Coordinates of C-alpha atoms in Angstrom, one line a residue:
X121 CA 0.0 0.0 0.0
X122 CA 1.1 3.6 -0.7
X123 CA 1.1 6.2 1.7
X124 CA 0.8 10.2 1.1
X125 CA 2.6 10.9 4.9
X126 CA 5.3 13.3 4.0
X127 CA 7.8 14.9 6.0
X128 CA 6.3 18.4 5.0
X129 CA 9.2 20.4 6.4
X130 CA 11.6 18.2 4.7
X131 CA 10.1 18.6 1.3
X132 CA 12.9 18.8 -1.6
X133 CA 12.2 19.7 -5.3
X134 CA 15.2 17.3 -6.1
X135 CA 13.2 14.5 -4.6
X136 CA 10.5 14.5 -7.2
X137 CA 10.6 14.5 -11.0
X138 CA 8.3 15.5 -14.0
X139 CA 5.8 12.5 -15.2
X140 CA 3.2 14.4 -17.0
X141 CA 0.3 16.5 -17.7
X142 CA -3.0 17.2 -18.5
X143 CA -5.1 20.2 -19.3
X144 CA -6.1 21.0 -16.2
X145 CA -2.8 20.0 -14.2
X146 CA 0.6 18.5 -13.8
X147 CA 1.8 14.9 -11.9
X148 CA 5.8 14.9 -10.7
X149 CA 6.8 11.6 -9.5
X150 CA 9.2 10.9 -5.8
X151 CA 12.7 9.7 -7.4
X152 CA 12.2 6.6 -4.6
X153 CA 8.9 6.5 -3.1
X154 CA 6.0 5.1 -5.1
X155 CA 3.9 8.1 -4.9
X156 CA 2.8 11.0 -7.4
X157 CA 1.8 14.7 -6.3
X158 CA -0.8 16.2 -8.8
X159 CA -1.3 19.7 -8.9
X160 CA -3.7 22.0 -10.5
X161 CA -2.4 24.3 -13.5
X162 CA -4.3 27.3 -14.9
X163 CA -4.4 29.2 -18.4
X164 CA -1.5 32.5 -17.8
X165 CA -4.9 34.5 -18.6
X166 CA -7.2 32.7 -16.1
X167 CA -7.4 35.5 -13.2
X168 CA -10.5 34.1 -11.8
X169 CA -9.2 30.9 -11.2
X170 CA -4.9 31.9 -10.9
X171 CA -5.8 33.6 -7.4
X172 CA -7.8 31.2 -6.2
X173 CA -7.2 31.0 -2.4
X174 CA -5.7 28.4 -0.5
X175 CA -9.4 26.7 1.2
X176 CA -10.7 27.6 -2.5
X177 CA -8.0 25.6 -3.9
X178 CA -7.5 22.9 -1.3
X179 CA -12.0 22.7 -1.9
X180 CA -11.4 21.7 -5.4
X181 CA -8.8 19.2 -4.8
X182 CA -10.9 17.1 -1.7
X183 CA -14.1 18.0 -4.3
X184 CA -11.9 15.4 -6.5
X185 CA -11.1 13.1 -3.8
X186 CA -15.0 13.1 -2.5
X187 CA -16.2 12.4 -6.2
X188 CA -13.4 9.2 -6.8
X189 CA -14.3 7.6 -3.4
X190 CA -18.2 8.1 -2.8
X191 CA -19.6 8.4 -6.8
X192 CA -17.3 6.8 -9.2
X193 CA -15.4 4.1 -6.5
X194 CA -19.2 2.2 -6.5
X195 CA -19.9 2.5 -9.8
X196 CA -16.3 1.2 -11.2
X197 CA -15.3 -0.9 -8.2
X198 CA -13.0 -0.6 -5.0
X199 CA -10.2 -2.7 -7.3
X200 CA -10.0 -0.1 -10.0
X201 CA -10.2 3.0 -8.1
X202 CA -7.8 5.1 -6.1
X203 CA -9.0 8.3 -4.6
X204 CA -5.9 9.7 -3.2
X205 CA -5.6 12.1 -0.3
X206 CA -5.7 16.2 -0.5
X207 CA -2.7 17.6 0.7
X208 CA -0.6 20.9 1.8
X209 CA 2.7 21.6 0.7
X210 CA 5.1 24.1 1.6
X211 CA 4.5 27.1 -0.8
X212 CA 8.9 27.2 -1.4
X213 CA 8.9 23.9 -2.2
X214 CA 6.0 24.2 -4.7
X215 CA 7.9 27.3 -6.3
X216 CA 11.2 25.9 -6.6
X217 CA 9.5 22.9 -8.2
X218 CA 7.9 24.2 -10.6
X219 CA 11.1 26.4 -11.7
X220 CA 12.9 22.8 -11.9
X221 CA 10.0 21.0 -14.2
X222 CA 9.5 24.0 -16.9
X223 CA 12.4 22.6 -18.6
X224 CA 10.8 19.1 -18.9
X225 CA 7.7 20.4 -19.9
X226 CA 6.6 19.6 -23.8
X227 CA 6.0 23.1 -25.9
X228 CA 2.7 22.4 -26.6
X229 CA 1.2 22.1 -22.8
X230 CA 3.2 25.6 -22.0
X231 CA 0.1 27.4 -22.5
X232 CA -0.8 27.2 -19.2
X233 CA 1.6 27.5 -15.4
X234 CA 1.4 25.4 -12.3
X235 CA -0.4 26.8 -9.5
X236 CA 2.6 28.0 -6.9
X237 CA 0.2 30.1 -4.8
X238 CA -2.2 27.7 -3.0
X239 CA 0.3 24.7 -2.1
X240 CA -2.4 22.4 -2.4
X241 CA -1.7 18.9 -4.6
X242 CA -3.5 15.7 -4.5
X243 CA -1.6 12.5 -3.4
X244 CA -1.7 9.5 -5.3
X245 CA -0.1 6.1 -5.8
X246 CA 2.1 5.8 -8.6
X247 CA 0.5 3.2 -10.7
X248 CA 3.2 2.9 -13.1
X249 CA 5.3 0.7 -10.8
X250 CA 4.1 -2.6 -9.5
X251 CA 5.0 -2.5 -5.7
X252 CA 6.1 -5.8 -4.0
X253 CA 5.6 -8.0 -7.3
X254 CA 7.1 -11.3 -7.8
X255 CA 10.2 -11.3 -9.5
X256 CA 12.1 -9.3 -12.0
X257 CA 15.2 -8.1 -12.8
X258 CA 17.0 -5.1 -12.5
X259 CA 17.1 -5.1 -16.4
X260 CA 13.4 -5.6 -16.7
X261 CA 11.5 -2.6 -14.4
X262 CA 7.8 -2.9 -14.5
X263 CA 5.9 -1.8 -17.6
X264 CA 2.7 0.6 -17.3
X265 CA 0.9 0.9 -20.3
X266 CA -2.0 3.9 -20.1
X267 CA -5.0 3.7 -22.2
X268 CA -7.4 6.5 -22.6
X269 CA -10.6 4.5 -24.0
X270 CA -13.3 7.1 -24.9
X271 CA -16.8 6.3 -25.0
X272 CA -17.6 2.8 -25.8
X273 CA -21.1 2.8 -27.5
X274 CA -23.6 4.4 -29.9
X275 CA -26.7 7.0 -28.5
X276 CA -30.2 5.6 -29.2
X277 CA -31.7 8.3 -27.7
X278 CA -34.8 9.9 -29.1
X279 CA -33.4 13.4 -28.6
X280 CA -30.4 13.2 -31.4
X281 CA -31.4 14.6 -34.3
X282 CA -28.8 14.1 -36.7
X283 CA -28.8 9.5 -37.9
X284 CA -25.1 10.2 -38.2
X285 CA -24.7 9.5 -34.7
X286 CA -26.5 6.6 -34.5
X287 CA -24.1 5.2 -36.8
X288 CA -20.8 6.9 -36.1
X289 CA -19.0 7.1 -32.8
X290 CA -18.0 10.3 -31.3
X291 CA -13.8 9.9 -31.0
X292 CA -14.2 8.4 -34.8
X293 CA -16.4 12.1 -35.7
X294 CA -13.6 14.1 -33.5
X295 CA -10.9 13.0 -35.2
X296 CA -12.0 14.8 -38.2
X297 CA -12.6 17.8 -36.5
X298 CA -9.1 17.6 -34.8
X299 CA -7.8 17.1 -38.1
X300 CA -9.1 20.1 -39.4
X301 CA -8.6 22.3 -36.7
X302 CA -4.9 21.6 -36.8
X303 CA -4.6 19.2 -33.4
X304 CA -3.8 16.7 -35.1
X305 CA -1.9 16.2 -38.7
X306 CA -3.2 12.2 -39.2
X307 CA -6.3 10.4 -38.4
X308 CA -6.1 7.6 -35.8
X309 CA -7.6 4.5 -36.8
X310 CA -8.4 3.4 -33.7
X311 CA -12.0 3.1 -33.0
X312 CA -13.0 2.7 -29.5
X313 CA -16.1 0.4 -30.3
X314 CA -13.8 -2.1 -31.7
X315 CA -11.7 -2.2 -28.0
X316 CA -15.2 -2.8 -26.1
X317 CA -16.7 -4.9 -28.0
X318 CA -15.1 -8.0 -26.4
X319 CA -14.3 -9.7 -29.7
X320 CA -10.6 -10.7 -29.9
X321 CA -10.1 -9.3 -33.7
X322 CA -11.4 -6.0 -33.0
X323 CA -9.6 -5.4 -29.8
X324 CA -6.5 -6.0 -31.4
X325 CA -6.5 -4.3 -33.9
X326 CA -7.9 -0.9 -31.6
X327 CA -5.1 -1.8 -29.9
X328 CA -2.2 -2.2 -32.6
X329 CA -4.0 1.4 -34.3
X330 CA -3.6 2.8 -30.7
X331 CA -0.3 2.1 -30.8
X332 CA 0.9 3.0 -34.8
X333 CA -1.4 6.6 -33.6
X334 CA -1.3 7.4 -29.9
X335 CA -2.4 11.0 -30.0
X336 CA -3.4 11.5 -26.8
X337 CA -4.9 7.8 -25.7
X338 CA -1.8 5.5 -25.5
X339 CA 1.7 5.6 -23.5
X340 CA 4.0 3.1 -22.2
X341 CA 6.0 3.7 -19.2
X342 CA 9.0 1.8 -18.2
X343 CA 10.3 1.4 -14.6
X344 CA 8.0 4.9 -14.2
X345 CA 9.5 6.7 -17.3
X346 CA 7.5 7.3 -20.5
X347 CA 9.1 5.4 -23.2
X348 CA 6.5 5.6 -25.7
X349 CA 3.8 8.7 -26.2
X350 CA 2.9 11.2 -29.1
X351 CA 5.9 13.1 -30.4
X352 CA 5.7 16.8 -29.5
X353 CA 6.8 16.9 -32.8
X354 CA 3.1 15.6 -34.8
X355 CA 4.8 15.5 -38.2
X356 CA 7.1 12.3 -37.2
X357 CA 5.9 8.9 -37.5
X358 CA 6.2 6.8 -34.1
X359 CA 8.6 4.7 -34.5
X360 CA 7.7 1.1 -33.7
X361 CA 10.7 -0.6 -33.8
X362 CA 12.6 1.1 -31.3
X363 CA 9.4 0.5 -29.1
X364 CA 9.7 -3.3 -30.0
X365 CA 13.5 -3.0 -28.8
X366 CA 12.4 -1.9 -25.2
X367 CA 9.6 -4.3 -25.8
X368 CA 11.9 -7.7 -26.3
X369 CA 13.4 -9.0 -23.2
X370 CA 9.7 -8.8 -22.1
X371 CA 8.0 -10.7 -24.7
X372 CA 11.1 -12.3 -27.2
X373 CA 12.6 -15.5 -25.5
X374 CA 16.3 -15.4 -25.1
X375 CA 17.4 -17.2 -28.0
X376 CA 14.6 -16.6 -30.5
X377 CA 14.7 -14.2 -33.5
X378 CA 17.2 -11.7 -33.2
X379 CA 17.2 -7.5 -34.5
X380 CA 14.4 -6.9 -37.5
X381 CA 11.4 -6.0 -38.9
X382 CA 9.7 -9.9 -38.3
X383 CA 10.9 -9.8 -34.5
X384 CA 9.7 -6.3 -34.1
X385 CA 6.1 -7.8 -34.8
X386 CA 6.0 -10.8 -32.8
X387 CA 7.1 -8.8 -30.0
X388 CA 4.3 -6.0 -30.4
X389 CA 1.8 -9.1 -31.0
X390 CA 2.9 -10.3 -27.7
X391 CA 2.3 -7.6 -26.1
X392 CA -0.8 -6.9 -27.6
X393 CA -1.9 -10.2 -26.6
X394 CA -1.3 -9.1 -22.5
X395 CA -3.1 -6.3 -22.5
X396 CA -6.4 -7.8 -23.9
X397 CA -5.8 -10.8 -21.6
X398 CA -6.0 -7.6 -18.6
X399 CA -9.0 -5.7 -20.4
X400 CA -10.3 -8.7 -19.9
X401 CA -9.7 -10.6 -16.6
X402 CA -13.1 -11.3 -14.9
X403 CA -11.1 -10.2 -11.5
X404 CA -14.1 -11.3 -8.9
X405 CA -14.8 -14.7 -10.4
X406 CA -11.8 -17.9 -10.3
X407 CA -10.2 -18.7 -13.4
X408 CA -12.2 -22.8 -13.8
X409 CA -16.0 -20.4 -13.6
X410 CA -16.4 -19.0 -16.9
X411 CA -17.8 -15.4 -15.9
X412 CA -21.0 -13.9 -16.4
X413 CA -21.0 -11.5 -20.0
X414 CA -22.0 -8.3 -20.6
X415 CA -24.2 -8.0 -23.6
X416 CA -23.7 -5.1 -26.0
X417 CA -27.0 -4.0 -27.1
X418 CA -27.6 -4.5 -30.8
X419 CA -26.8 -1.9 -33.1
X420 CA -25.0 0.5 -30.8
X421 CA -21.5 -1.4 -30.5
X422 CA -20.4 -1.2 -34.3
X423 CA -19.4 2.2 -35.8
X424 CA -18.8 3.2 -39.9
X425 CA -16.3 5.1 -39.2
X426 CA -14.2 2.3 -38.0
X427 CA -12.0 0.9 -41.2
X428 CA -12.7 -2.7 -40.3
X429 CA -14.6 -4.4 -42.9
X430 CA -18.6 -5.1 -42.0
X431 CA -18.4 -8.4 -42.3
X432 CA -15.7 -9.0 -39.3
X433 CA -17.7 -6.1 -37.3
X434 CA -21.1 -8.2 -37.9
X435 CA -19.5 -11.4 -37.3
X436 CA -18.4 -13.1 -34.2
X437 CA -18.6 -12.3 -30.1
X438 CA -19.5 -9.5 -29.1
X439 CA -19.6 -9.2 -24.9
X440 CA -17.2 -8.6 -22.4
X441 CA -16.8 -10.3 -19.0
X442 CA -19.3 -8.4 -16.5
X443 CA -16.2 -7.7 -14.1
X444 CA -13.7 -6.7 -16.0
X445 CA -12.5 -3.4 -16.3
X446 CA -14.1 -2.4 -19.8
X447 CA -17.7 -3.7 -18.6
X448 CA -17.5 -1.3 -15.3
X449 CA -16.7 2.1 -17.7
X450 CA -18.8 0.9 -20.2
X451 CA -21.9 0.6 -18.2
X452 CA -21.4 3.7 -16.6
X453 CA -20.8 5.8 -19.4
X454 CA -24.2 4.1 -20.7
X455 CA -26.1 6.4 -17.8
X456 CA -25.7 9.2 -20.2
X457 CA -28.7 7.7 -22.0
X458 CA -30.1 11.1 -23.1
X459 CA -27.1 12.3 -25.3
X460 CA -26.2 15.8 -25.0
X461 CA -29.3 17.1 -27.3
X462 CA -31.9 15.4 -24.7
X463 CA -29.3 17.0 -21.3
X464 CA -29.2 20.4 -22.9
X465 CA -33.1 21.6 -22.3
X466 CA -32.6 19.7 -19.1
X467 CA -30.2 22.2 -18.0
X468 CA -31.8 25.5 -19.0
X469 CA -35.1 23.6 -16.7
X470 CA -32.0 24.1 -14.0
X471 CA -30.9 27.2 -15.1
X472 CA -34.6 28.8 -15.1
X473 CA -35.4 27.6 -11.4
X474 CA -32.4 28.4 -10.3
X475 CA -32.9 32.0 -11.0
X476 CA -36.1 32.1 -9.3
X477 CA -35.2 29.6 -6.5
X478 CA -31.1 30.2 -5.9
X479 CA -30.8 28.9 -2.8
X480 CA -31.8 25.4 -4.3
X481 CA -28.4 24.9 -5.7
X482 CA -27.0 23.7 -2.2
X483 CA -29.9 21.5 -1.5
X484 CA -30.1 20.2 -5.8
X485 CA -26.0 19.5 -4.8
X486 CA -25.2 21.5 -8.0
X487 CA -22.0 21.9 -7.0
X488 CA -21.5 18.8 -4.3
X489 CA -21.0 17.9 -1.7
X490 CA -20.2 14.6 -3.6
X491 CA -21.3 12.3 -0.9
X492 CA -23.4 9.0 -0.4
X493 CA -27.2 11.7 -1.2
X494 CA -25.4 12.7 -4.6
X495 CA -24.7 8.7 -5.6
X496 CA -28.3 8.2 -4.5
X497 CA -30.1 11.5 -6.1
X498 CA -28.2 10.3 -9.3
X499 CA -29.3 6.6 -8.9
X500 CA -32.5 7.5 -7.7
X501 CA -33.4 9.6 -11.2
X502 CA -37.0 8.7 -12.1
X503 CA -37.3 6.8 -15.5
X504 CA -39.4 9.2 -17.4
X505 CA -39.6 12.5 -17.3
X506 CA -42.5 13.8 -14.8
X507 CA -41.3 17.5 -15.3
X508 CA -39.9 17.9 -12.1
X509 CA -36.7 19.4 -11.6
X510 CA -35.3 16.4 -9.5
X511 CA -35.7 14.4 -12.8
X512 CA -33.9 17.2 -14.4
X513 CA -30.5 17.5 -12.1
X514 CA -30.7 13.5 -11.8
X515 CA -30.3 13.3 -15.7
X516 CA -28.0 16.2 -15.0
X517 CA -25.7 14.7 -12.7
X518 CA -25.8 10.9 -14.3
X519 CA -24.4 12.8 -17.7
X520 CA -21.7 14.2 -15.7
X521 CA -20.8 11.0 -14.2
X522 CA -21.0 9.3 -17.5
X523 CA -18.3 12.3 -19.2
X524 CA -16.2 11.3 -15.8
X525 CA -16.3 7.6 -17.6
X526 CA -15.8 8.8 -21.0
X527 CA -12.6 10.4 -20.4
X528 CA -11.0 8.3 -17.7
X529 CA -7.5 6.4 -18.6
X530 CA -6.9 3.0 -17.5
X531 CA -3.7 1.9 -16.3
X532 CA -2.4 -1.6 -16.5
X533 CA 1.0 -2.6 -15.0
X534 CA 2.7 -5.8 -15.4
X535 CA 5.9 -7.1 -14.8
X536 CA 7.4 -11.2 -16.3
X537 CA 7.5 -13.7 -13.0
X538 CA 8.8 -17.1 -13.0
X539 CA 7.9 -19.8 -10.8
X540 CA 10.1 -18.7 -7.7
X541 CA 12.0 -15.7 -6.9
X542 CA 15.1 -17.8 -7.6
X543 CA 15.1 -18.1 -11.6
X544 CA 17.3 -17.1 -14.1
X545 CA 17.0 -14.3 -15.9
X546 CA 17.2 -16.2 -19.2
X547 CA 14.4 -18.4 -17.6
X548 CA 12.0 -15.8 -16.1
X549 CA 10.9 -15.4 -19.9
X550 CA 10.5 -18.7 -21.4
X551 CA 9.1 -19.3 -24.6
X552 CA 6.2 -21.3 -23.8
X553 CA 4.0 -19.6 -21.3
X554 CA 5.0 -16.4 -19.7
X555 CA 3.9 -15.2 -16.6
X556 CA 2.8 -12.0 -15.2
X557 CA 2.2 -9.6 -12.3
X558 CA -0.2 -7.1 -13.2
X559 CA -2.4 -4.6 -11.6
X560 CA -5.2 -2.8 -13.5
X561 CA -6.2 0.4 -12.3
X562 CA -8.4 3.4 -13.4
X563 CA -7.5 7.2 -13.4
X564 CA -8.2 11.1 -14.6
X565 CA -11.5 10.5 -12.7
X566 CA -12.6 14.3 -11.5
X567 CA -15.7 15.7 -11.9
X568 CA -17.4 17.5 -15.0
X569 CA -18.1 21.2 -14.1
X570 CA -22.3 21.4 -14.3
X571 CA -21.9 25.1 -16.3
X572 CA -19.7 23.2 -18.9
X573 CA -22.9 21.5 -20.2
X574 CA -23.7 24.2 -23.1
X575 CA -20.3 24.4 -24.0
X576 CA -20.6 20.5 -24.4
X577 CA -23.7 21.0 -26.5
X578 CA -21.7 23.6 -29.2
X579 CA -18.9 21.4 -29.2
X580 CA -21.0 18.5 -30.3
X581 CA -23.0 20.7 -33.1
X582 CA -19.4 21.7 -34.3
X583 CA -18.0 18.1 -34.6
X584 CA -20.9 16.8 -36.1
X585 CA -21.3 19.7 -38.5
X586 CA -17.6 18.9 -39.3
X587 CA -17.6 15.5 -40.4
X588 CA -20.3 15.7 -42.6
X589 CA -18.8 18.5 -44.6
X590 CA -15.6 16.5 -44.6
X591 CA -16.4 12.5 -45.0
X592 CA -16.3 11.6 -48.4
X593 CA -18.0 7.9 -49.6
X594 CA -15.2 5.9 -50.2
X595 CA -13.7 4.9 -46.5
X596 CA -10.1 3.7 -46.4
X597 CA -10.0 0.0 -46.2
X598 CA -7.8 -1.5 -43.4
X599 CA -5.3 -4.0 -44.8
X600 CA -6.6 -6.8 -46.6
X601 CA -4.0 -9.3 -45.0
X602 CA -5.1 -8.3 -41.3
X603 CA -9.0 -9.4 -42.4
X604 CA -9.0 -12.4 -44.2
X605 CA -5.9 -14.0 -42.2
X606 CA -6.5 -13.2 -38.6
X607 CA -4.2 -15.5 -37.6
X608 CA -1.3 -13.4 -38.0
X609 CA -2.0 -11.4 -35.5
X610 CA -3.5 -13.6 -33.5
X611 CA -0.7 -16.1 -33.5
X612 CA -2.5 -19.5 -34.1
X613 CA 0.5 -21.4 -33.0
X614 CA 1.0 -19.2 -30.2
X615 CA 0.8 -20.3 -26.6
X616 CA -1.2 -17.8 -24.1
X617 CA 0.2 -16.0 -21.4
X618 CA -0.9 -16.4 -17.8
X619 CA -1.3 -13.2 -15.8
X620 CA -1.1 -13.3 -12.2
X621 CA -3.4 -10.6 -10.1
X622 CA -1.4 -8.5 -7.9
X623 CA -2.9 -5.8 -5.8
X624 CA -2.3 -2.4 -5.5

């Protein structure tokens, strides 16, 4: 277990290192400890929020902590979901590190500075490192790979008024809007239907066009360094082999296929291959009960924006386990079952009686707090809608929850163990089956501001609006040889891993 006790007059900015940002704030890393501080960053023209004070501050980061534990923690389960304490640092230390990250920062998230005036950070455990797992060498640290999965599934709501949606995914729509609006200079072919839909072919190849593109949704940390993430640099290619080279005394047996382009792909199968055996471990039920599935409903877990051919997305299995990680996000972004054209006049319902009522914001829990009453108003939402404004800020606060879902990254950590702590290195990888430790965890779990709700709603009109100016009727066609012979990446001859849970 990690621990977030710190020595608070002994805090040293040469103690912690840069691991990454977000848009709304920036994780260091302790050089020994495995712990992460996150702290909030703001726009350099932001005044509002720039000055905040330090309760104001501290507010928003137990706010985050509040949400994780009591909303989303029940929802996704206790095994996925960290919370993290609030804590408060010593404002020198804060200043002195963020004078000693700005170097380490990428040019593109520069736009916006570390808060150094509150001190206030949130603690968390650094899920990039496996603590106390069996063994492995000092030459093979753990590996972290981070996905960010979007949503999972098509609207069927009544409300959407455009049939595009109903037949192409969101990320596949806002990709062509990125495109054009300069954020990105390629199209990812991932498609985020394809990684929950359950079936094997589809999740590897989300997977394998996760990794060729990872924008903003795929990185690969090694030993707690990123090895592999988007170039700063958008106009370079990511280049696979030299991820295959970190990627071999993980995967390749000592012995096999040496340096090349043939090796480069077995050992980016492989890996492949453990990270859908994780997306997909039924964790509550033993491995001799085959576990319970999770049906996707008909019509809504196929998009034609994805490049796979219809046949393979008609064909086949389509459910995941009802445990595993994919099932818990997916069914909770599926609360948002009103889309953002049937939340909208919901909101300006909220907006309205909040101008004549305004002291009904604390008791409506607009704002928070997010305890065990804002789970239940949520949960307790009536079915249809009766007019009343608790139906209103119930649909209200299940859309927000579901956004939380839609934008969370999982995290899944694994390290190669033999039988006993006493193997060889040349034997700890064998090349029958290869054992891991792994942990799967889920993160970037903060609540969705309520006022950001028409923004959402332009934002949607805009992306839509975008991709049907820009789609033209012929699609590009994946690669024949990855549809009609799925065995190559599949590995027909290949034996299957075994993963081994270890707890956080």
């Amino acid at each position: 277990m990690y621990s977030c006790v710190m020595e608070l007059d002994k805090m040293d900015e040469n103690d912690w290192k840069y691991h990454g940002e977000g848009n709304k704030s920036l994780v260091v890393s302790h050089v020994q400890h495995a712990r992460v501080l996150r702290l909030l960053k703001y726009s350099t023209e932001d005044d509002e929020n720039s000055h905040k004070t330090t309760e104001q501050a501290f507010r928003h980061i137990q706010n985050i902590v509040d949400y994780s534990k009591n909303v989303m923690k029940p929802l996704l389960g206790d095994k996925f979901v960290h919370n993290g304490e609030a804590v408060k640092l010593p404002l020198d230390f804060v200043r002195q590190l963020s004078l000693k990250v700005q170097l380490e920062r990428p040019e593109s998230r520069c736009d916006k500075v570390m808060d150094t005036f509150s001190g206030c950070a949130l603690c968390l455990p650094n899920l990039t490192q496996l603590s106390s797992c069996c063994c492995f060498g000092q030459h093979r640290p753990p590996l972290c790979i981070e996905i960010k999965p979007k949503c999972g599934f098509l609207p069927s709501s009544r409300h959407v008024t455009k049939e595009v949606k109903s037949k192409v995914c969101r990320f596949c729509m806002h990709q062509h809007f990125k495109l054009a609006s300069g954020k990105w200079k390629r199209l990812s072919r991932y498609c985020p239907l394809d990684l929950f839909s359950g079936n094997k072919q589809r999740m590897y190849l989300a997977i394998k066009h996760l990794i060729e593109e990872p924008q903003n949704n795929f990185k690969i940390f090694k030993g707690g360094e990123c090895i592999y993430s988007c170039k700063d640099d958008a106009d370079m290619l990511q280049d696979l082999d030299e991820l295959a080279k970190h990627m071999r005394p993980y995967f390749l047996p000592s012995g096999s296929l040496g340096n090349g382009h043939q090796s480069s792909k077995v050992v980016l199968n492989e890996l492949i291959q453990v990270l859908m055996s994780a997306l997909l471990s039924s964790w509550d039920c033993p491995r001799t009960v085959e576990p319970r599935k999770t049906q996707i409903p008909d019509g809504r877990g196929t998009c034609e924006g994805s490049i796979l051919h219809r046949d393979l997305l008609r064909n086949g299995n389509h459910c995941l386990p009802k445990d595993c990680v994919l099932a818990k996000i997916l069914g909770t972004q599926m609360l948002d079952n009103l889309d953002i054209e049937g939340v909208n006049p919901l909101f300006r319902r909220v907006e309205q009686h909040l101008q004549d009522f305004p002291k009904e914001r604390s008791r409506l829990q607009i704002d928070g707090p997010y305890n065990e009453s804002f789970l239940e108003k949520m949960q307790n939402c009536p079915a249809e809608d009766d007019g009343s404004i608790e139906y209103a800020v119930g649909k209200i606060h299940q859309y927000r929850v579901a956004m939380t879902a839609k934008d969370c990254s999982i995290m899944i950590a694994i390290a190669p163990c033999g039988e006993d702590d006493g193997l060889d290195q040349n034997l700890e990888i064998r090349h029958t089956k290869t054992r891991f430790s792994y942990s799967v965890s889920i993160l970037d779990l903060d609540p969705k501001p309520y006022d950001s709700i028409p923004h959402q709603s332009k934002l949607d009109s805009k992306i839509l609006n975008n991709y049907l100016r820009s789609t033209q009727p012929n699609n590009q066609e994946v690669d024949n040889m990855e549809l009609t012979n799925p065995s190559l990446f599949l590995g027909r001859d290949r034996e299957d891993c075994t993963l081994v849970f270890h707890p956080v």
